[in-house]
CSV table of C-alpha atoms in Angstrom, one decimal:
chain,number,residue,atom,x,y,z
A,1,MET,CA,-108.0,-39.4,99.6
A,2,ASP,CA,-104.4,-40.4,99.0
A,3,ALA,CA,-102.1,-41.3,101.8
A,4,GLU,CA,-100.1,-38.1,101.6
A,5,LEU,CA,-103.1,-35.8,102.0
A,6,ALA,CA,-104.4,-38.0,104.9
A,7,THR,CA,-101.1,-37.7,106.6
A,8,LEU,CA,-101.1,-33.9,106.0
A,9,ALA,CA,-104.6,-33.7,107.5
A,10,GLY,CA,-103.4,-35.6,110.6
A,11,THR,CA,-100.2,-33.5,111.0
A,12,GLY,CA,-102.2,-30.3,110.4
A,13,ALA,CA,-104.8,-31.3,113.1
A,14,THR,CA,-102.0,-32.1,115.6
A,15,THR,CA,-100.3,-28.8,114.9
A,16,VAL,CA,-103.5,-26.7,115.1
A,17,VAL,CA,-104.6,-28.3,118.4
A,18,GLY,CA,-101.1,-27.9,119.8
A,19,LEU,CA,-101.2,-24.2,119.0
A,20,MET,CA,-104.5,-23.7,120.7
A,21,VAL,CA,-102.7,-23.7,124.1
A,22,THR,CA,-99.8,-21.4,123.1
A,23,GLU,CA,-99.3,-17.7,122.9
A,24,THR,CA,-99.2,-17.8,119.1
A,25,TRP,CA,-102.7,-19.1,118.8
A,26,GLU,CA,-104.4,-15.9,117.7
A,27,GLN,CA,-101.9,-15.4,114.9
A,28,ALA,CA,-102.2,-19.1,113.9
A,29,LYS,CA,-106.0,-19.1,114.2
A,30,GLN,CA,-106.4,-16.3,111.6
A,31,ARG,CA,-104.5,-18.5,109.2
A,32,VAL,CA,-106.5,-21.6,110.0
A,33,VAL,CA,-109.8,-19.7,109.5
A,34,ARG,CA,-108.5,-18.3,106.2
A,35,LEU,CA,-107.6,-21.9,105.2
A,36,PHE,CA,-111.1,-23.1,105.9
A,37,ALA,CA,-112.5,-20.2,103.9
A,38,HIS,CA,-111.6,-22.2,100.8
A,39,GLY,CA,-114.3,-24.6,101.7
A,40,GLY,CA,-116.8,-21.9,102.8
A,41,GLU,CA,-116.6,-22.9,106.5
A,42,ALA,CA,-114.8,-19.9,107.9
A,43,ALA,CA,-117.6,-18.7,110.2
A,44,THR,CA,-118.4,-22.0,111.8
A,45,VAL,CA,-114.8,-23.0,112.1
A,46,ASP,CA,-113.9,-19.8,113.8
A,47,GLU,CA,-116.6,-20.4,116.5
A,48,ASP,CA,-115.7,-24.1,116.9
A,49,LEU,CA,-112.0,-23.2,117.3
A,50,ASP,CA,-112.8,-20.7,120.0
A,51,GLU,CA,-115.0,-23.2,121.8
A,52,SER,CA,-112.3,-25.9,121.5
A,53,ARG,CA,-109.6,-23.6,122.8
A,54,ASP,CA,-111.7,-22.6,125.8
A,55,ALA,CA,-112.4,-26.2,126.6
A,56,LEU,CA,-108.8,-27.2,126.3
A,57,ALA,CA,-107.7,-24.3,128.5
A,58,ALA,CA,-110.3,-25.3,131.1
A,59,ALA,CA,-109.2,-29.0,131.0
A,60,THR,CA,-105.5,-28.3,131.4
A,61,GLY,CA,-104.1,-30.3,134.3
A,62,THR,CA,-107.3,-32.3,134.7
A,63,PRO,CA,-107.9,-36.0,134.1
A,64,ASP,CA,-110.0,-35.1,131.1
A,65,GLU,CA,-107.2,-33.2,129.3
A,66,GLU,CA,-105.9,-36.1,127.2
A,67,ASP,CA,-109.3,-37.3,126.1
A,68,LEU,CA,-110.4,-33.8,125.2
A,69,THR,CA,-107.2,-33.1,123.3
A,70,SER,CA,-107.8,-36.4,121.3
A,71,ASP,CA,-111.4,-35.4,120.6
A,72,VAL,CA,-110.5,-31.9,119.4
A,73,THR,CA,-107.7,-33.3,117.3
A,74,ALA,CA,-110.1,-35.8,115.7
A,75,MET,CA,-112.6,-33.0,114.9
A,76,VAL,CA,-110.0,-30.8,113.3
A,77,ARG,CA,-108.5,-33.8,111.4
A,78,LEU,CA,-112.0,-34.6,110.0
A,79,ARG,CA,-112.6,-31.0,108.9
A,80,LEU,CA,-109.2,-30.9,107.3
A,81,ARG,CA,-109.8,-34.1,105.4
A,82,ARG,CA,-113.1,-32.8,104.2
A,83,LEU,CA,-111.5,-29.5,103.1
A,84,LEU,CA,-108.6,-31.3,101.2
A,85,GLU,CA,-111.1,-33.6,99.5
A,86,GLN,CA,-113.2,-30.6,98.3
A,87,ASP,CA,-110.2,-28.4,97.5
A,88,PRO,CA,-106.9,-30.3,97.0
A,89,ASP,CA,-105.2,-26.9,96.3
A,90,ALA,CA,-105.6,-26.1,99.9
A,91,ALA,CA,-102.9,-28.6,100.7
A,92,ASP,CA,-100.1,-26.2,99.8
A,93,GLU,CA,-101.5,-23.6,102.3
A,94,LEU,CA,-101.8,-26.3,105.0
A,95,ARG,CA,-98.3,-27.5,104.4
A,96,VAL,CA,-97.0,-23.9,104.8
A,97,LEU,CA,-99.0,-23.4,108.0
A,98,VAL,CA,-97.7,-26.7,109.4
A,99,GLU,CA,-94.1,-25.9,108.5
A,100,GLU,CA,-94.3,-22.4,110.0
A,101,PHE,CA,-96.1,-23.3,113.2
A,102,ALA,CA,-95.2,-26.9,114.0
A,103,PRO,CA,-92.2,-25.9,116.2
A,104,ALA,CA,-94.5,-23.6,118.3
A,105,ALA,CA,-97.1,-26.4,118.7
A,106,GLY,CA,-94.4,-28.8,120.0
A,107,SER,CA,-92.8,-26.3,122.4
A,108,ASP,CA,-93.7,-28.5,125.4
A,109,GLU,CA,-91.1,-30.9,124.3
A,110,THR,CA,-88.0,-30.8,126.4
A,111,GLY,CA,-84.4,-31.1,125.4
A,112,ALA,CA,-81.0,-30.9,127.0
A,113,VAL,CA,-80.2,-27.4,128.2
A,114,HIS,CA,-76.8,-26.4,129.5
A,115,ASN,CA,-76.6,-22.9,131.1
A,116,SER,CA,-73.5,-21.2,132.5
A,117,ILE,CA,-72.8,-17.8,134.0
A,118,SER,CA,-69.3,-16.6,133.9
A,119,GLY,CA,-67.3,-13.4,134.1
A,120,GLY,CA,-67.2,-12.9,137.8
A,121,ALA,CA,-69.6,-12.5,140.7
A,122,GLN,CA,-73.2,-11.8,139.9
A,123,HIS,CA,-74.9,-9.3,142.3
A,124,GLY,CA,-78.4,-9.5,141.2
A,125,PRO,CA,-80.9,-11.9,139.6
A,126,VAL,CA,-79.9,-13.8,136.6
A,127,PHE,CA,-82.5,-15.4,134.3
A,128,GLN,CA,-81.8,-17.9,131.7
A,129,GLY,CA,-84.6,-19.5,129.6
A,130,GLN,CA,-86.8,-19.2,126.6
A,131,SER,CA,-89.6,-16.9,127.7
A,132,PHE,CA,-90.6,-15.2,130.9
A,133,SER,CA,-93.7,-13.3,131.8
A,134,ASN,CA,-95.1,-11.6,134.9
A,135,LEU,CA,-91.8,-11.4,136.7
A,136,THR,CA,-91.5,-9.2,139.8
A,137,ILE,CA,-88.0,-8.4,141.0
A,138,HIS,CA,-87.5,-7.0,144.5
A,139,SER,CA,-84.2,-5.4,145.3
A,140,SER,CA,-82.9,-4.4,148.7
A,141,GLY,CA,-81.0,-1.6,147.1
A,142,ALA,CA,-77.7,-3.1,148.3
A,143,THR,CA,-74.7,-2.4,146.1
A,144,ALA,CA,-72.0,-4.8,145.0
A,145,PRO,CA,-69.1,-5.1,147.3
A,146,ASP,CA,-65.9,-3.3,146.3
A,147,GLN,CA,-63.3,-5.4,144.7
């Protein structure tokens, strides 16, 4: 296997495993399984990916998380290498998958954020961020003071 395909397999594995613990996993998983269909492994890969995701979710925040993530990444990388050796044309589909989903897989990365609220007094909750879920806002029913 040439160095470019080996690198692609590594990047693909890191992207796939990173996606396993995101909200976009189900969408990405369909694409990953379809990719492995080239090598005739779709059924077993589907089951293995589900088991790996469950294990990663259970290990989140535990001392085993880093080791498990490394193990799952190695397993996916090996499968991708095998696939690319059997079907070098699958590389194009893997590249597209990596380019499309890599930002979602790396969403844990932090960057500088500068928020500001302007335009006068705020008389209620203000939320700034990338994504929110399961929010409950309780209001006392008070109105804004007259200005």
